[in-house]
Coordinates of N, CA and C in Angstrom, one line a residue:
X16 N -23.2 11.0 -13.9 CA -23.6 12.4 -13.8 C -22.8 13.0 -12.7
X17 N -22.1 14.1 -13.1 CA -21.2 14.8 -12.1 C -22.0 16.0 -11.6
X18 N -21.7 16.3 -10.3 CA -22.4 17.4 -9.6 C -22.0 18.7 -10.2
X19 N -20.8 18.9 -10.7 CA -20.3 20.1 -11.3 C -21.1 20.5 -12.6
X20 N -21.6 19.5 -13.2 CA -22.4 19.7 -14.5 C -23.8 20.2 -14.2
X21 N -24.3 20.1 -13.0 CA -25.6 20.4 -12.6 C -25.7 21.4 -11.5
X22 N -25.5 22.7 -11.9 CA -25.5 23.8 -10.9 C -26.8 23.9 -10.2
X23 N -27.9 23.6 -10.9 CA -29.2 23.7 -10.2 C -29.3 22.7 -9.1
X24 N -28.8 21.5 -9.3 CA -28.9 20.5 -8.3 C -28.0 20.9 -7.1
X25 N -26.9 21.5 -7.3 CA -26.0 22.0 -6.3 C -26.7 23.1 -5.4
X26 N -27.4 24.0 -6.1 CA -28.2 25.0 -5.4 C -29.3 24.4 -4.5
X27 N -30.0 23.5 -5.1 CA -31.1 22.8 -4.3 C -30.6 22.1 -3.1
X28 N -29.4 21.4 -3.3 CA -28.9 20.6 -2.2 C -28.4 21.6 -1.0
X29 N -27.8 22.7 -1.4 CA -27.3 23.6 -0.4 C -28.5 24.3 0.3
X30 N -29.7 24.4 -0.3 CA -30.8 25.0 0.3 C -31.6 24.0 1.2
X31 N -31.3 22.8 1.2 CA -32.0 21.8 2.0 C -31.8 22.1 3.5
X32 N -32.8 21.7 4.3 CA -32.7 21.9 5.7 C -31.5 21.0 6.2
X33 N -30.9 21.5 7.3 CA -29.7 20.8 7.8 C -30.0 19.4 8.2
X34 N -31.1 19.1 8.8 CA -31.5 17.7 9.1 C -31.5 16.8 7.9
X35 N -32.1 17.3 6.8 CA -32.2 16.5 5.6 C -30.8 16.3 5.0
X36 N -30.0 17.4 5.0 CA -28.7 17.3 4.4 C -27.8 16.2 5.2
X37 N -28.0 16.2 6.5 CA -27.2 15.3 7.4 C -27.7 13.9 7.0
X38 N -29.0 13.7 6.9 CA -29.5 12.4 6.5 C -28.9 11.9 5.2
X39 N -28.9 12.7 4.2 CA -28.4 12.4 2.9 C -26.9 12.1 3.0
X40 N -26.2 12.9 3.7 CA -24.7 12.8 3.8 C -24.4 11.4 4.5
X41 N -25.1 11.1 5.6 CA -24.9 9.8 6.2 C -25.2 8.6 5.4
X42 N -26.2 8.7 4.5 CA -26.5 7.6 3.6 C -25.4 7.5 2.6
X43 N -24.9 8.6 2.1 CA -23.9 8.5 1.1 C -22.6 7.9 1.7
X44 N -22.2 8.4 2.8 CA -21.0 7.9 3.5 C -21.1 6.4 3.8
X45 N -22.2 5.9 4.2 CA -22.4 4.5 4.5 C -22.2 3.6 3.3
X46 N -22.3 4.2 2.1 CA -22.2 3.4 0.9 C -20.7 3.2 0.5
X47 N -19.8 4.0 1.1 CA -18.4 3.9 0.7 C -17.6 3.5 2.0
X48 N -17.1 2.2 2.0 CA -16.4 1.7 3.2 C -15.1 2.5 3.5
X49 N -14.4 2.8 2.4 CA -13.1 3.5 2.6 C -13.3 4.9 3.1
X50 N -14.3 5.6 2.6 CA -14.6 6.9 3.1 C -15.1 6.9 4.5
X51 N -15.9 5.9 4.9 CA -16.3 5.7 6.3 C -15.1 5.5 7.2
X52 N -14.2 4.6 6.8 CA -13.1 4.4 7.6 C -12.1 5.6 7.7
X53 N -12.0 6.3 6.6 CA -11.2 7.5 6.5 C -11.8 8.6 7.5
X54 N -13.1 8.8 7.4 CA -13.7 9.8 8.3 C -13.5 9.4 9.8
X55 N -13.7 8.1 10.1 CA -13.5 7.6 11.4 C -12.1 7.9 11.9
X56 N -11.1 7.6 11.0 CA -9.7 7.9 11.4 C -9.5 9.4 11.6
X57 N -10.0 10.2 10.7 CA -9.7 11.7 10.7 C -10.4 12.3 11.9
X58 N -11.6 11.9 12.2 CA -12.4 12.6 13.2 C -12.3 12.0 14.6
X59 N -12.0 10.7 14.7 CA -12.0 10.0 16.0 C -10.7 9.5 16.5
X60 N -9.7 9.4 15.6 CA -8.4 8.9 16.0 C -7.3 9.9 16.1
X61 N -6.2 9.6 16.7 CA -5.1 10.5 16.8 C -3.8 9.8 16.4
X62 N -2.6 10.5 16.7 CA -1.3 10.0 16.3 C -1.0 8.6 16.8
X63 N -1.4 8.3 18.0 CA -1.1 7.0 18.6 C -1.9 5.9 17.9
X64 N -3.1 6.2 17.4 CA -3.9 5.2 16.6 C -3.2 5.0 15.3
X65 N -2.5 6.0 14.7 CA -1.8 5.8 13.4 C -0.7 4.8 13.7
X66 N 0.1 5.0 14.7 CA 1.2 4.1 15.1 C 0.7 2.7 15.4
X67 N -0.5 2.6 16.0 CA -1.1 1.3 16.3 C -1.5 0.5 15.0
X68 N -2.0 1.3 14.0 CA -2.3 0.7 12.7 C -1.1 0.2 12.0
X69 N 0.0 0.9 12.1 CA 1.3 0.5 11.5 C 1.8 -0.8 12.2
X70 N 1.7 -0.8 13.5 CA 2.2 -1.9 14.3 C 1.4 -3.2 14.0
X71 N 0.1 -3.0 13.8 CA -0.8 -4.2 13.5 C -0.4 -4.7 12.1
X72 N -0.1 -3.9 11.2 CA 0.2 -4.3 9.8 C 1.6 -5.1 9.9
X73 N 2.5 -4.5 10.6 CA 3.8 -5.1 10.8 C 3.7 -6.5 11.5
X74 N 2.9 -6.6 12.5 CA 2.7 -7.8 13.2 C 2.1 -8.9 12.3
X75 N 1.1 -8.5 11.5 CA 0.5 -9.4 10.6 C 1.5 -9.9 9.5
X76 N 2.4 -9.0 9.1 CA 3.4 -9.4 8.1 C 4.4 -10.4 8.8
X77 N 4.8 -10.1 10.0 CA 5.7 -11.0 10.7 C 5.1 -12.3 10.9
X78 N 3.8 -12.4 11.1 CA 3.2 -13.7 11.3 C 3.1 -14.5 10.0
X79 N 3.0 -13.8 8.9 CA 2.9 -14.5 7.6 C 4.2 -14.9 7.0
X80 N 5.4 -14.3 7.4 CA 6.7 -14.6 6.8 C 7.1 -16.1 6.9
X81 N 7.0 -16.7 8.0 CA 7.4 -18.2 8.1 C 6.5 -19.0 7.1
X82 N 5.3 -18.7 7.0 CA 4.4 -19.5 6.1 C 4.8 -19.2 4.6
X83 N 5.2 -18.0 4.4 CA 5.5 -17.5 3.0 C 6.7 -18.3 2.4
X84 N 7.6 -18.6 3.3 CA 8.9 -19.4 2.9 C 8.6 -20.8 2.4
X85 N 7.4 -21.3 2.8 CA 7.1 -22.7 2.4 C 6.2 -22.8 1.1
X86 N 5.8 -21.7 0.6 CA 4.9 -21.6 -0.5 C 5.6 -21.7 -1.9
X87 N 4.8 -22.1 -2.9 CA 5.3 -22.0 -4.3 C 5.3 -20.5 -4.7
X88 N 5.9 -20.2 -5.7 CA 6.0 -18.8 -6.2 C 4.6 -18.2 -6.5
X89 N 3.7 -19.1 -7.0 CA 2.4 -18.6 -7.4 C 1.6 -18.2 -6.1
X90 N 1.7 -19.1 -5.1 CA 1.0 -18.8 -3.8 C 1.6 -17.6 -3.1
X91 N 2.9 -17.5 -3.2 CA 3.6 -16.4 -2.6 C 3.2 -15.0 -3.2
X92 N 3.1 -15.1 -4.6 CA 2.7 -13.9 -5.3 C 1.4 -13.4 -4.8
X93 N 0.4 -14.3 -4.6 CA -0.9 -13.9 -4.2 C -0.8 -13.3 -2.8
X94 N -0.1 -13.9 -1.9 CA 0.1 -13.4 -0.5 C 0.7 -12.0 -0.5
X95 N 1.8 -11.8 -1.3 CA 2.5 -10.6 -1.3 C 1.6 -9.5 -1.9
X96 N 0.8 -9.8 -2.9 CA -0.1 -8.8 -3.4 C -1.1 -8.4 -2.4
X97 N -1.6 -9.4 -1.6 CA -2.5 -9.1 -0.5 C -1.9 -8.2 0.5
X98 N -0.7 -8.4 0.9 CA 0.0 -7.5 1.9 C 0.1 -6.1 1.3
X99 N 0.6 -6.0 0.1 CA 0.7 -4.6 -0.5 C -0.6 -3.9 -0.6
X100 N -1.7 -4.7 -0.9 CA -3.0 -4.1 -1.0 C -3.5 -3.6 0.4
X101 N -3.1 -4.3 1.4 CA -3.4 -3.9 2.8 C -2.7 -2.5 3.1
X102 N -1.5 -2.4 2.6 CA -0.8 -1.1 2.8 C -1.4 0.0 2.0
X103 N -1.9 -0.3 0.8 CA -2.6 0.7 -0.1 C -3.9 1.1 0.6
X104 N -4.6 0.2 1.3 CA -5.8 0.5 2.0 C -5.4 1.4 3.2
X105 N -4.4 1.1 3.9 CA -3.9 1.9 5.0 C -3.7 3.4 4.5
X106 N -3.1 3.5 3.3 CA -2.8 4.9 2.8 C -4.1 5.6 2.5
X107 N -5.1 4.8 1.8 CA -6.4 5.5 1.5 C -7.1 6.0 2.7
X108 N -7.0 5.2 3.8 CA -7.7 5.6 5.1 C -6.9 6.7 5.8
X109 N -5.6 6.6 5.9 CA -4.9 7.6 6.7 C -4.2 8.8 6.0
X110 N -4.0 8.6 4.7 CA -3.3 9.6 3.9 C -1.9 9.8 4.4
X111 N -1.3 8.8 5.0 CA 0.0 8.9 5.6 C 1.0 8.4 4.6
X112 N 1.6 9.3 3.8 CA 2.6 8.9 2.8 C 3.8 8.3 3.3
X113 N 4.3 8.8 4.4 CA 5.5 8.2 5.1 C 5.2 6.8 5.6
X114 N 4.1 6.6 6.2 CA 3.7 5.3 6.7 C 3.6 4.3 5.6
X115 N 3.0 4.7 4.4 CA 2.9 3.8 3.3 C 4.2 3.4 2.8
X116 N 5.2 4.3 2.6 CA 6.5 4.0 2.2 C 7.2 3.1 3.2
X117 N 7.1 3.4 4.4 CA 7.8 2.6 5.5 C 7.3 1.2 5.5
X118 N 6.0 1.0 5.4 CA 5.4 -0.3 5.4 C 5.7 -1.1 4.2
X119 N 5.7 -0.5 3.0 CA 6.1 -1.2 1.8 C 7.5 -1.6 1.8
X120 N 8.4 -0.8 2.3 CA 9.8 -1.1 2.4 C 10.0 -2.3 3.4
X121 N 9.2 -2.2 4.5 CA 9.2 -3.3 5.5 C 8.8 -4.6 4.9
X122 N 7.8 -4.6 4.2 CA 7.3 -5.9 3.5 C 8.3 -6.4 2.5
X123 N 8.8 -5.5 1.7 CA 9.7 -5.9 0.6 C 11.0 -6.4 1.2
X124 N 11.5 -5.8 2.3 CA 12.7 -6.3 3.0 C 12.5 -7.7 3.6
X125 N 11.3 -7.9 4.2 CA 11.0 -9.2 4.9 C 10.7 -10.4 4.0
X126 N 10.0 -10.2 2.9 CA 9.6 -11.4 2.1 C 10.8 -12.0 1.4
X127 N 10.9 -13.3 1.3 CA 11.9 -13.9 0.6 C 11.7 -13.8 -0.9
X128 N 12.7 -13.8 -1.7 CA 12.6 -13.7 -3.2 C 12.9 -15.0 -3.9
X129 N 13.3 -16.0 -3.2 CA 13.6 -17.3 -3.9 C 12.5 -18.3 -3.5
X130 N 11.8 -18.8 -4.5 CA 10.7 -19.7 -4.3 C 10.8 -20.9 -5.2
X131 N 10.1 -22.0 -4.8 CA 10.0 -23.2 -5.6 C 9.2 -22.9 -6.8
X132 N 9.6 -23.3 -8.0 CA 8.9 -23.1 -9.2 C 8.1 -24.3 -9.6
X133 N 6.9 -24.1 -10.1 CA 6.1 -25.2 -10.6 C 6.5 -25.5 -12.0
X134 N 6.7 -26.7 -12.4 CA 7.0 -27.0 -13.8 C 5.8 -27.4 -14.6
X135 N 4.7 -27.6 -13.9 CA 3.5 -28.0 -14.6 C 2.6 -26.9 -15.2
X136 N 2.7 -25.7 -14.7 CA 1.9 -24.6 -15.1 C 2.3 -24.1 -16.5
X137 N 1.3 -23.4 -17.1 CA 1.6 -22.8 -18.4 C 2.1 -21.4 -18.2
X138 N 2.0 -20.8 -17.0 CA 2.4 -19.4 -16.7 C 3.7 -19.5 -15.9
X139 N 4.6 -18.6 -16.2 CA 5.9 -18.5 -15.4 C 5.6 -17.5 -14.3
X140 N 5.2 -18.1 -13.1 CA 4.9 -17.3 -12.0 C 6.1 -16.7 -11.4
X141 N 7.3 -17.3 -11.6 CA 8.6 -16.7 -11.1 C 8.8 -15.4 -11.8
X142 N 8.5 -15.3 -13.1 CA 8.7 -14.1 -13.8 C 7.6 -13.1 -13.3
X143 N 6.4 -13.5 -13.1 CA 5.4 -12.6 -12.6 C 5.7 -12.1 -11.3
X144 N 6.2 -12.9 -10.4 CA 6.6 -12.5 -9.0 C 7.7 -11.5 -9.1
X145 N 8.8 -11.7 -9.9 CA 9.9 -10.8 -10.1 C 9.4 -9.5 -10.6
X146 N 8.5 -9.5 -11.6 CA 8.0 -8.3 -12.2 C 7.2 -7.5 -11.2
X147 N 6.4 -8.1 -10.5 CA 5.5 -7.5 -9.5 C 6.4 -6.9 -8.4
X148 N 7.3 -7.7 -7.9 CA 8.2 -7.3 -6.8 C 9.0 -6.0 -7.2
X149 N 9.7 -6.1 -8.4 CA 10.5 -5.0 -8.8 C 9.7 -3.7 -9.1
X150 N 8.5 -3.9 -9.7 CA 7.6 -2.8 -10.0 C 7.2 -2.1 -8.7
X151 N 6.9 -2.9 -7.7 CA 6.5 -2.4 -6.4 C 7.7 -1.6 -5.7
X152 N 8.9 -2.2 -5.9 CA 10.1 -1.5 -5.4 C 10.2 -0.1 -6.1
X153 N 10.1 -0.1 -7.4 CA 10.3 1.1 -8.2 C 9.2 2.2 -7.8
X154 N 8.0 1.8 -7.6 CA 6.9 2.7 -7.2 C 7.2 3.2 -5.8
X155 N 7.6 2.4 -4.9 CA 7.9 2.8 -3.6 C 9.1 3.8 -3.5
X156 N 10.1 3.5 -4.3 CA 11.3 4.4 -4.4 C 10.8 5.8 -4.9
X157 N 10.0 5.8 -6.0 CA 9.4 7.1 -6.5 C 8.6 7.8 -5.4
X158 N 7.8 7.1 -4.7 CA 7.0 7.8 -3.6 C 8.0 8.3 -2.5
X159 N 9.0 7.6 -2.2 CA 10.0 8.1 -1.2 C 10.7 9.3 -1.6
X160 N 10.9 9.5 -2.9 CA 11.6 10.7 -3.4 C 10.7 11.9 -3.3
X161 N 9.4 11.7 -3.1 CA 8.5 12.8 -3.0 C 8.3 13.3 -1.5
X162 N 8.9 12.5 -0.6 CA 8.9 12.9 0.8 C 9.9 14.0 1.1
X163 N 9.8 14.6 2.2 CA 10.8 15.6 2.6 C 12.2 15.0 2.7
X164 N 13.2 15.8 2.5 CA 14.6 15.3 2.5 C 15.0 14.6 3.8
X165 N 14.5 15.1 4.9 CA 14.9 14.5 6.2 C 14.3 13.1 6.3
X166 N 13.0 13.0 5.8 CA 12.4 11.7 5.8 C 13.1 10.7 4.9
X167 N 13.5 11.2 3.7 CA 14.2 10.4 2.8 C 15.5 9.9 3.4
X168 N 16.2 10.7 4.1 CA 17.4 10.3 4.8 C 17.1 9.3 5.8
X169 N 16.1 9.4 6.6 CA 15.7 8.4 7.6 C 15.4 7.1 7.0
X170 N 14.8 7.1 5.8 CA 14.5 5.8 5.1 C 15.6 5.2 4.3
X171 N 16.7 6.0 4.1 CA 17.7 5.5 3.1 C 18.4 4.2 3.6
X172 N 18.6 4.0 4.9 CA 19.3 2.8 5.3 C 18.4 1.6 4.9
X173 N 17.1 1.6 5.2 CA 16.2 0.5 4.9 C 16.1 0.3 3.4
X174 N 16.1 1.4 2.6 CA 16.0 1.3 1.2 C 17.3 0.7 0.6
X175 N 18.4 1.1 1.1 CA 19.7 0.5 0.7 C 19.8 -1.0 1.0
X176 N 19.3 -1.3 2.2 CA 19.2 -2.7 2.6 C 18.4 -3.5 1.6
X177 N 17.2 -3.0 1.2 CA 16.4 -3.6 0.2 C 17.1 -3.8 -1.1
X178 N 17.7 -2.7 -1.6 CA 18.4 -2.8 -2.9 C 19.5 -3.7 -2.9
X179 N 20.2 -3.8 -1.7 CA 21.3 -4.8 -1.6 C 20.8 -6.2 -1.7
X180 N 19.6 -6.4 -1.0 CA 19.0 -7.7 -1.1 C 18.6 -8.1 -2.5
X181 N 18.1 -7.2 -3.2 CA 17.7 -7.4 -4.6 C 18.9 -7.8 -5.5
X182 N 20.0 -7.0 -5.4 CA 21.2 -7.1 -6.2 C 22.0 -8.3 -5.8
X183 N 21.8 -8.9 -4.7 CA 22.5 -10.1 -4.3 C 21.6 -11.4 -4.5
X184 N 20.5 -11.2 -5.1 CA 19.6 -12.4 -5.4 C 19.5 -12.6 -6.9
X185 N 18.7 -13.6 -7.3 CA 18.5 -13.9 -8.7 C 17.7 -12.8 -9.4
X186 N 17.2 -11.8 -8.7 CA 16.5 -10.7 -9.3 C 17.5 -9.6 -9.8
X187 N 18.8 -9.7 -9.6 CA 19.7 -8.7 -9.9 C 19.7 -8.3 -11.4
X188 N 19.6 -9.3 -12.3 CA 19.6 -9.0 -13.7 C 18.3 -8.2 -14.1
X189 N 17.2 -8.7 -13.6 CA 15.9 -8.0 -13.9 C 15.9 -6.6 -13.3
X190 N 16.5 -6.4 -12.1 CA 16.6 -5.1 -11.5 C 17.4 -4.1 -12.3
X191 N 18.5 -4.6 -12.8 CA 19.4 -3.8 -13.6 C 18.7 -3.5 -14.9
X192 N 18.0 -4.4 -15.5 CA 17.3 -4.2 -16.8 C 16.2 -3.1 -16.6
X193 N 15.7 -3.1 -15.4 CA 14.6 -2.1 -15.1 C 15.1 -0.8 -14.6
X194 N 16.4 -0.6 -14.6 CA 17.1 0.6 -14.2 C 16.9 1.0 -12.7
X195 N 16.8 -0.1 -11.9 CA 16.7 0.1 -10.4 C 18.0 0.5 -9.9
X196 N 18.1 1.6 -9.1 CA 19.4 2.0 -8.6 C 20.0 0.9 -7.6
X197 N 21.3 0.9 -7.5 CA 22.0 0.0 -6.5 C 22.0 0.5 -5.1
X198 N 21.8 1.8 -5.0 CA 21.7 2.5 -3.7 C 21.2 3.9 -3.9
X199 N 20.6 4.4 -2.8 CA 20.1 5.8 -2.8 C 21.0 6.7 -2.0

């Protein structure tokens, strides 16, 4: 049931006493963790807190990289997905498009792309990893193109470093097949 479909309900809610509206609003906010965190960020934090959030994510990634190099491709895929999910959560909370792109480029530049393959599994996790990695790169490049020109210029060095890494690895063929540029 959508609120827009029930105009009478909308009227009744707006006519409620302030104290009752506040009570309902707080109950609704408490049910959505992302909304709660977003409101906390928007109302109680400032620019320095945004930078602290980015630094924490980068530090967490830096701590995971040595372990990531020792994993199989299946285990690495799960870890990388979790890292990218963390950045997606960061964006949902902060609505910082530049920070999202910066962090994803940071992750994609840091993680290794060559892993041990398991010969016993029925799934080719190497293919799944390559597909996920290249799709994430493509999505991140598209998001970077939506940023202001000056911000795109600031990110271009890191993006070109990432693209160079891809085209000098075993992912080059798949990257070319998926029309990933060689530089921006």
